mmCIF file of C-alpha atoms in Angstrom:
data_model
loop_
_atom_site.group_PDB
_atom_site.id
_atom_site.type_symbol
_atom_site.label_atom_id
_atom_site.label_comp_id
_atom_site.label_asym_id
_atom_site.label_seq_id
_atom_site.Cartn_x
_atom_site.Cartn_y
_atom_site.Cartn_z
ATOM 1 C CA MET J 1 21.902 -23.882 37.835
ATOM 2 C CA ASP J 2 23.818 -22.705 41.017
ATOM 3 C CA ASN J 3 26.002 -20.473 38.821
ATOM 4 C CA GLU J 4 22.850 -18.813 37.237
ATOM 5 C CA LYS J 5 21.369 -18.153 40.682
ATOM 6 C CA GLU J 6 24.627 -16.546 41.874
ATOM 7 C CA THR J 7 24.827 -14.460 38.736
ATOM 8 C CA LYS J 8 21.295 -13.217 39.102
ATOM 9 C CA LYS J 9 21.849 -12.534 42.765
ATOM 10 C CA LYS J 10 25.046 -10.517 41.986
ATOM 11 C CA LEU J 11 23.177 -8.508 39.316
ATOM 12 C CA LEU J 12 20.449 -7.644 41.672
ATOM 13 C CA GLU J 13 22.910 -6.596 44.329
ATOM 14 C CA CYS J 14 24.788 -4.347 41.901
ATOM 15 C CA ALA J 15 21.546 -3.024 40.508
ATOM 16 C CA MET J 16 20.346 -2.033 43.969
ATOM 17 C CA LYS J 17 23.593 -0.127 44.589
ATOM 18 C CA GLU J 18 23.363 1.621 41.191
ATOM 19 C CA PHE J 19 19.781 2.597 41.405
ATOM 20 C CA SER J 20 20.142 3.766 44.990
ATOM 21 C CA GLU J 21 23.040 5.939 44.201
ATOM 22 C CA LYS J 22 21.939 7.392 40.854
ATOM 23 C CA GLY J 23 18.181 6.797 40.547
ATOM 24 C CA TYR J 24 16.363 4.963 37.867
ATOM 25 C CA MET J 25 16.880 7.428 35.052
ATOM 26 C CA LYS J 26 20.664 7.838 35.471
ATOM 27 C CA ALA J 27 21.361 4.197 36.332
ATOM 28 C CA SER J 28 23.463 2.413 33.806
ATOM 29 C CA ILE J 29 23.033 -1.194 32.683
ATOM 30 C CA ARG J 30 26.600 -1.078 31.499
ATOM 31 C CA ASN J 31 27.834 -0.080 34.967
ATOM 32 C CA ILE J 32 25.676 -2.686 36.751
ATOM 33 C CA CYS J 33 27.147 -5.427 34.503
ATOM 34 C CA LYS J 34 30.716 -4.166 34.981
ATOM 35 C CA GLU J 35 30.302 -4.163 38.797
ATOM 36 C CA ALA J 36 28.685 -7.696 38.603
ATOM 37 C CA GLY J 37 31.451 -8.899 36.377
ATOM 38 C CA VAL J 38 29.185 -10.117 33.594
ATOM 39 C CA THR J 39 28.389 -9.046 30.006
ATOM 40 C CA THR J 40 25.148 -7.110 29.166
ATOM 41 C CA GLY J 41 24.069 -10.221 27.305
ATOM 42 C CA ALA J 42 24.145 -12.103 30.592
ATOM 43 C CA LEU J 43 21.920 -9.500 32.200
ATOM 44 C CA TYR J 44 19.310 -9.749 29.370
ATOM 45 C CA PHE J 45 19.254 -13.456 29.907
ATOM 46 C CA PHE J 46 17.533 -12.731 33.282
ATOM 47 C CA PHE J 47 15.804 -9.419 32.693
ATOM 48 C CA LYS J 48 13.965 -7.923 29.753
ATOM 49 C CA ASP J 49 15.210 -4.402 30.334
ATOM 50 C CA LYS J 50 16.151 -1.906 32.944
ATOM 51 C CA GLU J 51 12.589 -1.518 34.196
ATOM 52 C CA ASP J 52 12.225 -5.323 34.525
ATOM 53 C CA LEU J 53 15.440 -5.219 36.553
ATOM 54 C CA PHE J 54 14.116 -2.443 38.768
ATOM 55 C CA GLY J 55 10.861 -4.416 39.122
ATOM 56 C CA ASN J 56 12.668 -7.459 40.333
ATOM 57 C CA LEU J 57 14.096 -5.407 43.133
ATOM 58 C CA VAL J 58 10.802 -3.965 44.384
ATOM 59 C CA ALA J 59 8.026 -6.468 43.380
ATOM 60 C CA ASP J 60 8.054 -8.676 46.327
ATOM 61 C CA THR J 61 8.073 -5.793 48.865
ATOM 62 C CA LEU J 62 5.165 -4.164 47.039
ATOM 63 C CA TYR J 63 3.285 -7.457 46.963
ATOM 64 C CA GLY J 64 3.636 -7.882 50.677
ATOM 65 C CA LEU J 65 2.647 -4.320 51.423
ATOM 66 C CA ASN J 66 -0.469 -4.594 49.255
ATOM 67 C CA ASN J 67 -1.459 -7.825 51.076
ATOM 68 C CA ILE J 68 -1.377 -6.030 54.474
ATOM 69 C CA ILE J 69 -3.364 -3.114 53.197
ATOM 70 C CA GLU J 70 -5.949 -5.329 51.399
ATOM 71 C CA ARG J 71 -6.448 -7.495 54.415
ATOM 72 C CA HIS J 72 -7.010 -4.450 56.584
ATOM 73 C CA PHE J 73 -9.473 -2.889 53.995
ATOM 74 C CA ILE J 74 -11.509 -6.045 53.949
ATOM 75 C CA GLU J 75 -11.726 -6.312 57.710
ATOM 76 C CA GLU J 76 -12.570 -2.639 58.102
ATOM 77 C CA ALA J 77 -15.219 -2.616 55.420
ATOM 78 C CA ILE J 78 -17.017 -5.614 56.957
ATOM 79 C CA ALA J 79 -16.914 -3.990 60.417
ATOM 80 C CA THR J 80 -18.127 -0.623 59.142
ATOM 81 C CA GLU J 81 -20.977 -2.117 57.165
ATOM 82 C CA ALA J 82 -22.085 -4.216 60.070
ATOM 83 C CA LEU J 83 -21.914 -1.391 62.631
ATOM 84 C CA SER J 84 -23.409 1.295 60.475
ATOM 85 C CA GLY J 85 -26.254 -0.952 59.538
ATOM 86 C CA GLY J 86 -27.947 -0.487 62.905
ATOM 87 C CA ASP J 87 -29.075 2.531 64.808
ATOM 88 C CA MET J 88 -25.693 3.575 66.060
ATOM 89 C CA SER J 89 -24.253 7.070 66.593
ATOM 90 C CA ILE J 90 -20.992 8.021 64.964
ATOM 91 C CA ALA J 91 -19.403 8.236 68.339
ATOM 92 C CA ALA J 92 -20.447 4.740 69.231
ATOM 93 C CA LEU J 93 -19.307 3.550 65.843
ATOM 94 C CA ALA J 94 -15.898 5.176 66.446
ATOM 95 C CA ALA J 95 -15.547 3.487 69.849
ATOM 96 C CA ALA J 96 -16.646 0.144 68.488
ATOM 97 C CA GLN J 97 -14.038 0.107 65.824
ATOM 98 C CA GLY J 98 -11.402 1.347 68.237
ATOM 99 C CA PHE J 99 -8.229 3.321 68.212
ATOM 100 C CA ASP J 100 -6.195 0.164 69.164
ATOM 101 C CA ASP J 101 -7.294 -1.653 66.011
ATOM 102 C CA ASP J 102 -6.245 1.140 63.790
ATOM 103 C CA MET J 103 -2.868 1.455 65.641
ATOM 104 C CA ALA J 104 -2.278 -2.237 65.293
ATOM 105 C CA ILE J 105 -2.459 -2.099 61.599
ATOM 106 C CA ALA J 106 -0.526 1.123 61.519
ATOM 107 C CA ARG J 107 2.309 -0.541 63.535
ATOM 108 C CA GLU J 108 2.271 -3.495 61.186
ATOM 109 C CA VAL J 109 2.654 -1.231 58.197
ATOM 110 C CA ILE J 110 5.410 0.826 59.799
ATOM 111 C CA ARG J 111 7.438 -2.247 60.846
ATOM 112 C CA TYR J 112 7.005 -3.660 57.316
ATOM 113 C CA LEU J 113 8.260 -0.305 55.830
ATOM 114 C CA PHE J 114 11.408 -0.255 57.982
ATOM 115 C CA LYS J 115 12.054 -3.992 57.500
ATOM 116 C CA HIS J 116 12.252 -3.270 53.773
ATOM 117 C CA LYS J 117 13.574 0.288 54.125
ATOM 118 C CA GLU J 118 16.146 0.024 51.326
ATOM 119 C CA VAL J 119 13.420 -0.921 48.781
ATOM 120 C CA ILE J 120 10.906 1.560 50.171
ATOM 121 C CA GLU J 121 13.454 4.446 49.764
ATOM 122 C CA LEU J 122 14.200 3.253 46.301
ATOM 123 C CA LEU J 123 10.395 3.410 45.387
ATOM 124 C CA LEU J 124 9.839 6.716 47.117
ATOM 125 C CA THR J 125 12.968 8.586 46.013
ATOM 126 C CA LYS J 126 14.666 6.858 43.134
ATOM 127 C CA ALA J 127 11.849 5.588 40.765
ATOM 128 C CA GLN J 128 11.459 8.656 38.584
ATOM 129 C CA GLY J 129 11.335 7.525 34.961
ATOM 130 C CA SER J 130 10.073 4.047 35.692
ATOM 131 C CA CYS J 131 6.518 2.693 35.850
ATOM 132 C CA TYR J 132 6.765 2.956 39.668
ATOM 133 C CA GLU J 133 7.327 6.782 39.811
ATOM 134 C CA ASN J 134 3.662 7.373 40.491
ATOM 135 C CA LEU J 135 3.340 4.803 43.285
ATOM 136 C CA PRO J 136 2.238 7.287 45.937
ATOM 137 C CA ASP J 137 -0.622 8.448 43.700
ATOM 138 C CA GLN J 138 -1.578 4.846 42.910
ATOM 139 C CA MET J 139 -1.751 4.138 46.658
ATOM 140 C CA VAL J 140 -3.854 7.187 47.165
ATOM 141 C CA ASP J 141 -6.261 5.862 44.568
ATOM 142 C CA LYS J 142 -6.455 2.475 46.323
ATOM 143 C CA VAL J 143 -7.180 4.204 49.684
ATOM 144 C CA GLU J 144 -9.726 6.522 48.075
ATOM 145 C CA VAL J 145 -11.819 3.557 46.781
ATOM 146 C CA HIS J 146 -11.884 2.154 50.313
ATOM 147 C CA TYR J 147 -12.523 5.483 52.021
ATOM 148 C CA THR J 148 -15.383 6.247 49.716
ATOM 149 C CA GLN J 149 -17.088 2.911 50.685
ATOM 150 C CA MET J 150 -16.575 3.702 54.336
ATOM 151 C CA TYR J 151 -17.880 7.282 53.899
ATOM 152 C CA ILE J 152 -20.939 6.168 52.173
ATOM 153 C CA ALA J 153 -21.770 3.586 54.857
ATOM 154 C CA MET J 154 -21.045 5.921 57.811
ATOM 155 C CA LYS J 155 -22.953 8.879 56.325
ATOM 156 C CA GLY J 156 -25.941 6.525 55.858
ATOM 157 C CA TYR J 157 -25.962 7.151 52.032
ATOM 158 C CA LYS J 158 -27.642 4.489 49.874
ATOM 159 C CA SER J 159 -25.121 4.633 46.999
ATOM 160 C CA LYS J 160 -22.187 6.540 45.587
ATOM 161 C CA LYS J 161 -24.629 8.682 43.661
ATOM 162 C CA GLU J 162 -25.543 10.578 46.831
ATOM 163 C CA LEU J 163 -21.861 11.821 47.190
ATOM 164 C CA THR J 164 -21.714 15.574 46.695
ATOM 165 C CA LYS J 165 -18.744 17.404 45.048
ATOM 166 C CA GLU J 166 -17.693 18.457 48.641
ATOM 167 C CA ASP J 167 -17.813 14.863 49.789
ATOM 168 C CA LYS J 168 -15.574 13.654 46.961
ATOM 169 C CA PHE J 169 -13.178 16.474 47.592
ATOM 170 C CA ILE J 170 -12.704 15.659 51.344
ATOM 171 C CA ILE J 171 -12.503 11.936 50.671
ATOM 172 C CA HIS J 172 -9.675 12.494 48.187
ATOM 173 C CA TRP J 173 -7.899 14.892 50.571
ATOM 174 C CA MET J 174 -8.116 12.395 53.485
ATOM 175 C CA SER J 175 -6.812 9.600 51.252
ATOM 176 C CA HIS J 176 -3.807 11.745 50.364
ATOM 177 C CA ASP J 177 -3.311 12.607 54.009
ATOM 178 C CA GLN J 178 -3.260 8.955 54.960
ATOM 179 C CA ILE J 179 -0.498 8.030 52.437
ATOM 180 C CA ASP J 180 1.493 11.216 53.179
ATOM 181 C CA ILE J 181 1.583 10.252 56.838
ATOM 182 C CA PHE J 182 3.248 6.886 56.093
ATOM 183 C CA ILE J 183 5.604 8.372 53.593
ATOM 184 C CA HIS J 184 6.600 11.044 56.162
ATOM 185 C CA ILE J 185 7.331 8.430 58.746
ATOM 186 C CA ALA J 186 9.313 6.233 56.305
ATOM 187 C CA THR J 187 11.440 9.167 55.198
ATOM 188 C CA HIS J 188 11.760 11.099 58.452
ATOM 189 C CA CYS J 189 12.001 8.546 61.244
ATOM 190 C CA LYS J 190 15.269 6.694 62.025
ATOM 191 C CA ASN J 191 13.586 3.440 62.882
ATOM 192 C CA ALA J 192 10.307 1.558 63.403
ATOM 193 C CA LYS J 193 10.197 2.366 67.114
ATOM 194 C CA GLU J 194 10.331 6.070 66.442
ATOM 195 C CA GLY J 195 7.878 5.766 63.598
ATOM 196 C CA GLU J 196 5.379 3.939 65.882
ATOM 197 C CA LYS J 197 5.636 6.603 68.566
ATOM 198 C CA GLN J 198 5.025 9.430 66.061
ATOM 199 C CA MET J 199 2.095 7.456 64.612
ATOM 200 C CA GLU J 200 0.145 7.569 67.954
ATOM 201 C CA ASN J 201 -0.367 11.368 67.474
ATOM 202 C CA MET J 202 -0.874 11.067 63.782
ATOM 203 C CA MET J 203 -3.547 8.395 64.178
ATOM 204 C CA ALA J 204 -5.393 10.424 66.799
ATOM 205 C CA TYR J 205 -5.351 13.340 64.299
ATOM 206 C CA MET J 206 -6.653 11.080 61.455
ATOM 207 C CA ILE J 207 -9.409 9.421 63.528
ATOM 208 C CA GLY J 208 -10.489 12.696 65.079
ATOM 209 C CA GLY J 209 -10.516 14.398 61.663
ATOM 210 C CA TRP J 210 -12.369 11.440 60.086
ATOM 211 C CA TYR J 211 -15.238 11.409 62.552
ATOM 212 C CA GLY J 212 -15.267 15.223 62.623
ATOM 213 C CA VAL J 213 -15.918 15.159 58.867
ATOM 214 C CA ILE J 214 -18.629 12.443 59.240
ATOM 215 C CA ASN J 215 -20.447 14.408 61.898
ATOM 216 C CA ASN J 216 -20.182 17.730 59.991
ATOM 217 C CA LYS J 217 -23.570 18.438 58.462
#
């Protein structure tokens, strides 16, 4: 059993090196096995195929990131619904939700991204050809669902049917912008501390833009 654990661990280490250097499409199962000192048969004992091997490298990190995001979305949806249910101006709603709360979750995400920097870089720059290559778009879709619910509540709409073509366009753009900000930080900042500092301005931009759109008639 211990030998199996060590073999699997070695395969994953060699796979990370191979995928990081060559990307998913050019990575070679044969090279991974050679580096790990095992046969290809041994690899297929642990993993179904190359995509399953790649998935084993990134799945836990993605699961943790999704948990952080989902928790925030639930908390924010509850707060928005409760606050927008009364006779409250958009300015008051913005103040009640607070810049600090948004920065707290942003910091948590940034620290998580840099804690798992090797895997995040793999997902963002080396996943082409795998089922993970469209991850940024999938994250945008997730954000867009949440932003749509917030937009409806804050605009005072009764249902999604009231959304105009222009509403849908701006919600989609803001969703992209949110994901692009975190990708930019993950790929351009040297560490979490630098990322958190840059996020302060980015968050001010996002919040100001969000409430500007809500107030725009």
